[in-house]
């Protein structure tokens, strides 16, 4: 357990509080810090506050290295030289060789160690009227922010690894806890829920001003809801997962779904100190000229709330976001093709046609026939089988789709900044300027999170937008509630609350409500299996590239069905200027049951006889 032992015994504090060492421990270089040490940090109100701020800085976020986590799923692809993505695609990782982006064990335990250190010192830290920590009330709030953050990091460890050793104090090199065994799922759940409930009871319902994106009582409840949903899911909650272990309850209990539903409902019902609801979906209608003449937008102007969530810093839907990038055009440069933005690297994450195919028509009909896992059925010509009832024309593939499609994807013929996307290959041997020759190519580009209204291509990418990557978004709680309640209710039972919850999401997107959609398609709203498929598709659309798909396919145990083949949209331009659209296999990938959880670092297993490795590793 040498690695964990090292991490847990690091003195965790920062000199400048703007960056941390590679291991995430915030280790001070004594020579550069003016002898700033642990004692000085926690006898100074300013340094104490900055120590807590540094714990926030350790939270990973979506475009940290330009490539989204969803690029390692069937929803996305990255340029070939981004090695960590390719390693995941082909299963080329193991307990001794892990891509840097997936080395969460060390990073999260370093953050937990920092939380424990802060909690051991905060009661004795001084109040300073001249500083941020200027009252006992602020000091108390900061204490429970650390409790909430500890629950967050432990929840993330569960999502990646299953149950892990629970460490609640600052350890020394000789602490026997360094050789702790992994907790059971029951112990893990009890511990995290206790931290979440404690934080929720002491934190304010809202943080404002410079504190806007610090954790709140609502965030504490949301962490609990996400944890319970994962622990209720088939990955852990199954009769076939073997005896009780850090990765299995050892049985199936439908009440785990009920607990998850109740936790999500508590977030939905969350109110501030004056009794007003804290969270709601952003619902907004824009004027027809919102984007101006230089951007195409075929979607409904009634669905603009979904778009505004990602470009408005303060809103009622964003519960916790990582705003490190702030107001910038960096994200836009990374998502647009190089030929369009004229400078620097580009197109780091590309949507696949697998993802594009999941969007319905605007009247709520699936455009393709899919199996129970949402995977399109392949016809005799190697194409996705069209749903004949949809009226969908595969040679006019971008017409009449769910409005969220147009806020998520740039496609052939889209116009941005007066420039038209041309990712085609020509019959005469030429290529459109947006055809990524020599790069990964799917025929599609990622539009989500961008604000075309504020970005111009006049001199490369200019103009700026405030980008905040969602860590917890209210719509996730609605989807969590709908999923958990659907799984708890027996097949055939009335699903009134499930439908009402999903209708909030559908109506915000200007899509037909659930009853109308099911009637149109000849489905039964009380059929658990059909509702499950519908909810999972809504979740995929709503939460794409927000680091959910990676975990969803694993907790649902559908990776072997969904992660084997990804498709591109091939656009062939004929000499007469017309286009022929063909779906082609872009890449065949590897997914095995062992990939549902990451392996623990082998050094941990080798050095601690009490440490169990995850199955298959």
Short mmCIF file of C-alpha atoms in Angstrom, two decimals, residues 133-359:
data_model
loop_
_atom_site.label_atom_id
_atom_site.label_comp_id
_atom_site.label_asym_id
_atom_site.label_seq_id
_atom_site.Cartn_x
_atom_site.Cartn_y
_atom_site.Cartn_z
CA UNK A 133 -13.42 33.76 7.54
CA UNK A 134 -14.69 36.67 9.60
CA UNK A 135 -17.31 35.01 11.81
CA UNK A 136 -18.16 31.75 13.52
CA UNK A 137 -21.00 31.38 11.04
CA UNK A 138 -18.64 31.47 8.06
CA UNK A 139 -16.22 29.14 9.82
CA UNK A 140 -19.02 26.65 10.50
CA UNK A 141 -20.14 26.77 6.89
CA UNK A 142 -16.60 26.12 5.68
CA UNK A 143 -16.36 23.10 7.97
CA UNK A 144 -19.39 21.48 6.43
CA UNK A 145 -18.26 22.36 2.94
CA UNK A 146 -15.28 20.11 3.67
CA UNK A 147 -17.63 17.38 4.94
CA UNK A 148 -19.64 17.67 1.72
CA UNK A 149 -16.52 17.59 -0.45
CA UNK A 150 -15.31 14.46 1.32
CA UNK A 151 -18.64 12.81 0.50
CA UNK A 152 -18.22 13.93 -3.11
CA UNK A 153 -14.75 12.38 -3.46
CA UNK A 154 -15.79 9.12 -1.82
CA UNK A 155 -18.83 8.94 -4.11
CA UNK A 156 -16.55 9.36 -7.10
CA UNK A 157 -14.33 6.56 -5.84
CA UNK A 158 -17.38 4.30 -5.62
CA UNK A 159 -18.35 5.13 -9.21
CA UNK A 160 -14.87 4.22 -10.46
CA UNK A 161 -13.89 1.34 -8.17
CA UNK A 162 -16.77 0.20 -5.96
CA UNK A 163 -16.36 0.35 -2.17
CA UNK A 164 -12.94 1.48 -0.93
CA UNK A 165 -11.16 1.85 2.43
CA UNK A 166 -12.82 4.55 4.54
CA UNK A 167 -10.25 6.93 6.00
CA UNK A 168 -11.58 9.64 8.32
CA UNK A 169 -8.47 11.01 9.98
CA UNK A 170 -5.02 12.23 9.05
CA UNK A 171 -2.68 9.26 9.07
CA UNK A 172 1.00 8.91 9.80
CA UNK A 173 3.41 6.46 8.26
CA UNK A 174 2.79 4.05 11.12
CA UNK A 175 -1.01 4.25 11.23
CA UNK A 176 -2.58 0.77 11.16
CA UNK A 177 -5.36 2.21 8.99
CA UNK A 178 -2.92 2.23 6.11
CA UNK A 179 -3.62 -1.47 5.85
CA UNK A 180 -7.38 -1.15 5.94
CA UNK A 181 -9.50 -3.48 3.92
CA UNK A 182 -12.10 -2.22 1.48
CA UNK A 183 -15.42 -1.37 3.07
CA UNK A 184 -18.59 -3.25 2.22
CA UNK A 185 -21.17 -1.45 0.10
CA UNK A 186 -23.35 -1.13 3.19
CA UNK A 187 -20.53 0.52 5.16
CA UNK A 188 -19.68 2.77 2.23
CA UNK A 189 -23.28 3.86 1.80
CA UNK A 190 -23.77 4.52 5.51
CA UNK A 191 -20.62 6.61 5.76
CA UNK A 192 -21.27 8.78 2.71
CA UNK A 193 -24.92 9.31 3.58
CA UNK A 194 -23.93 10.40 7.08
CA UNK A 195 -21.58 13.01 5.63
CA UNK A 196 -24.21 14.15 3.12
CA UNK A 197 -26.95 14.45 5.74
CA UNK A 198 -24.65 16.29 8.12
CA UNK A 199 -23.58 18.73 5.40
CA UNK A 200 -27.18 19.25 4.24
CA UNK A 201 -28.22 20.13 7.80
CA UNK A 202 -25.57 22.83 8.18
CA UNK A 203 -24.97 24.35 4.75
CA UNK A 204 -27.08 27.16 3.27
CA UNK A 205 -29.54 26.42 0.48
CA UNK A 206 -27.84 28.98 -1.73
CA UNK A 207 -24.34 30.35 -2.13
CA UNK A 208 -24.12 33.78 -3.74
CA UNK A 209 -21.58 36.19 -5.15
CA UNK A 210 -18.02 34.85 -5.15
CA UNK A 211 -19.29 31.77 -3.29
CA UNK A 212 -21.86 30.89 -5.94
CA UNK A 213 -20.29 27.60 -6.96
CA UNK A 214 -19.39 26.39 -3.49
CA UNK A 215 -21.35 23.42 -2.22
CA UNK A 216 -24.76 23.89 -0.63
CA UNK A 217 -27.30 21.82 1.26
CA UNK A 218 -28.87 20.96 -2.10
CA UNK A 219 -25.56 19.73 -3.50
CA UNK A 220 -25.09 17.52 -0.43
CA UNK A 221 -28.51 15.98 -1.12
CA UNK A 222 -27.61 15.55 -4.80
CA UNK A 223 -24.39 13.69 -3.95
CA UNK A 224 -26.48 11.33 -1.81
CA UNK A 225 -28.99 10.85 -4.63
CA UNK A 226 -26.30 10.04 -7.20
CA UNK A 227 -24.62 7.57 -4.84
CA UNK A 228 -27.86 5.74 -4.08
CA UNK A 229 -28.78 5.51 -7.76
CA UNK A 230 -25.43 3.87 -8.53
CA UNK A 231 -25.71 1.46 -5.63
CA UNK A 232 -29.24 0.50 -6.68
CA UNK A 233 -28.15 -0.22 -10.26
CA UNK A 234 -27.53 -3.71 -11.73
CA UNK A 235 -23.74 -3.37 -11.42
CA UNK A 236 -24.08 -3.63 -7.64
CA UNK A 237 -27.70 -4.60 -6.99
CA UNK A 238 -28.08 -8.05 -8.54
CA UNK A 239 -28.70 -11.68 -7.70
CA UNK A 240 -25.96 -12.70 -10.13
CA UNK A 241 -23.12 -10.50 -8.88
CA UNK A 242 -21.90 -13.05 -6.35
CA UNK A 243 -21.67 -12.84 -2.56
CA UNK A 244 -21.45 -9.57 -0.65
CA UNK A 245 -18.21 -7.78 -1.50
CA UNK A 246 -16.91 -4.27 -2.20
CA UNK A 247 -18.51 -4.59 -5.65
CA UNK A 248 -21.76 -6.41 -4.83
CA UNK A 249 -24.56 -6.32 -2.30
CA UNK A 250 -24.80 -10.08 -2.66
CA UNK A 251 -28.52 -9.86 -3.41
CA UNK A 252 -31.14 -7.83 -5.22
CA UNK A 253 -33.41 -5.52 -3.21
CA UNK A 254 -35.96 -3.33 -5.01
CA UNK A 255 -36.04 -1.02 -1.98
CA UNK A 256 -32.62 0.26 -3.00
CA UNK A 257 -34.35 1.80 -6.01
CA UNK A 258 -36.96 3.30 -3.70
CA UNK A 259 -34.23 4.83 -1.53
CA UNK A 260 -32.62 6.31 -4.65
CA UNK A 261 -35.96 7.72 -5.80
CA UNK A 262 -36.59 9.28 -2.38
CA UNK A 263 -33.16 10.89 -2.35
CA UNK A 264 -33.67 12.42 -5.81
CA UNK A 265 -37.14 13.62 -4.78
CA UNK A 266 -35.60 15.37 -1.78
CA UNK A 267 -33.53 17.45 -4.20
CA UNK A 268 -36.56 18.15 -6.36
CA UNK A 269 -38.45 19.37 -3.28
CA UNK A 270 -35.49 21.29 -1.83
CA UNK A 271 -36.36 24.79 -0.63
CA UNK A 272 -34.43 27.72 0.72
CA UNK A 273 -34.76 29.27 4.16
CA UNK A 274 -37.79 31.29 2.99
CA UNK A 275 -39.60 28.26 1.62
CA UNK A 276 -38.93 28.98 -2.06
CA UNK A 277 -37.80 26.17 -4.42
CA UNK A 278 -34.08 26.34 -5.04
CA UNK A 279 -33.88 24.45 -8.32
CA UNK A 280 -35.89 24.34 -11.52
CA UNK A 281 -35.28 23.76 -15.21
CA UNK A 282 -34.27 26.79 -17.23
CA UNK A 283 -37.21 27.41 -19.56
CA UNK A 284 -36.66 30.14 -22.12
CA UNK A 285 -37.99 31.24 -25.49
CA UNK A 286 -35.82 33.39 -27.76
CA UNK A 287 -36.70 35.64 -30.64
CA UNK A 288 -36.26 34.34 -34.19
CA UNK A 289 -33.19 36.50 -34.77
CA UNK A 290 -31.38 35.40 -31.60
CA UNK A 291 -28.36 33.96 -33.46
CA UNK A 292 -28.51 36.35 -36.36
CA UNK A 293 -28.02 35.46 -39.99
CA UNK A 294 -24.60 33.83 -39.59
CA UNK A 295 -25.70 30.77 -37.62
CA UNK A 296 -28.17 28.08 -38.62
CA UNK A 297 -30.64 26.86 -36.03
CA UNK A 298 -33.51 24.72 -37.35
CA UNK A 299 -34.76 23.87 -33.86
CA UNK A 300 -37.66 25.27 -31.90
CA UNK A 301 -37.18 28.68 -30.32
CA UNK A 302 -39.32 27.41 -27.42
CA UNK A 303 -36.53 25.00 -26.53
CA UNK A 304 -33.85 27.60 -25.95
CA UNK A 305 -33.78 27.03 -22.19
CA UNK A 306 -31.69 23.88 -22.66
CA UNK A 307 -29.17 25.89 -24.68
CA UNK A 308 -29.04 28.74 -22.14
CA UNK A 309 -28.16 26.44 -19.24
CA UNK A 310 -24.62 26.02 -20.53
CA UNK A 311 -23.83 29.63 -21.35
CA UNK A 312 -25.34 31.41 -18.33
CA UNK A 313 -23.19 31.36 -15.23
CA UNK A 314 -25.96 31.85 -12.66
CA UNK A 315 -29.13 29.88 -13.31
CA UNK A 316 -31.66 27.74 -11.44
CA UNK A 317 -30.53 24.45 -12.99
CA UNK A 318 -26.77 24.41 -12.45
CA UNK A 319 -26.28 23.00 -8.97
CA UNK A 320 -22.50 22.69 -9.01
CA UNK A 321 -20.20 23.55 -11.88
CA UNK A 322 -16.50 23.80 -12.45
CA UNK A 323 -15.93 27.33 -13.72
CA UNK A 324 -12.15 27.23 -13.89
CA UNK A 325 -12.03 28.24 -17.53
CA UNK A 326 -14.26 31.22 -16.84
CA UNK A 327 -15.00 33.60 -19.70
CA UNK A 328 -13.03 32.32 -22.66
CA UNK A 329 -13.19 31.03 -26.22
CA UNK A 330 -10.87 28.13 -25.46
CA UNK A 331 -13.64 25.54 -25.47
CA UNK A 332 -14.91 26.80 -28.80
CA UNK A 333 -11.47 26.47 -30.35
CA UNK A 334 -11.16 22.92 -29.11
CA UNK A 335 -14.52 21.88 -30.53
CA UNK A 336 -14.47 23.59 -33.93
CA UNK A 337 -12.52 22.12 -36.84
CA UNK A 338 -9.17 23.75 -37.52
CA UNK A 339 -10.10 24.90 -41.01
CA UNK A 340 -12.92 26.91 -39.48
CA UNK A 341 -11.21 28.51 -36.50
CA UNK A 342 -7.92 29.09 -38.37
CA UNK A 343 -5.53 28.76 -35.44
CA UNK A 344 -4.39 26.17 -32.93
CA UNK A 345 -5.53 22.63 -32.29
CA UNK A 346 -9.15 21.68 -32.87
CA UNK A 347 -11.80 18.98 -32.92
CA UNK A 348 -10.56 17.24 -29.80
CA UNK A 349 -13.88 15.47 -29.20
CA UNK A 350 -16.16 14.36 -32.03
CA UNK A 351 -19.72 13.04 -31.69
CA UNK A 352 -20.29 9.63 -33.27
CA UNK A 353 -23.21 8.73 -35.47
CA UNK A 354 -24.28 6.33 -32.66
CA UNK A 355 -25.03 9.45 -30.64
CA UNK A 356 -26.66 11.38 -33.48
CA UNK A 357 -28.96 8.43 -34.15
CA UNK A 358 -30.55 8.54 -30.69
CA UNK A 359 -32.37 11.84 -31.31
#
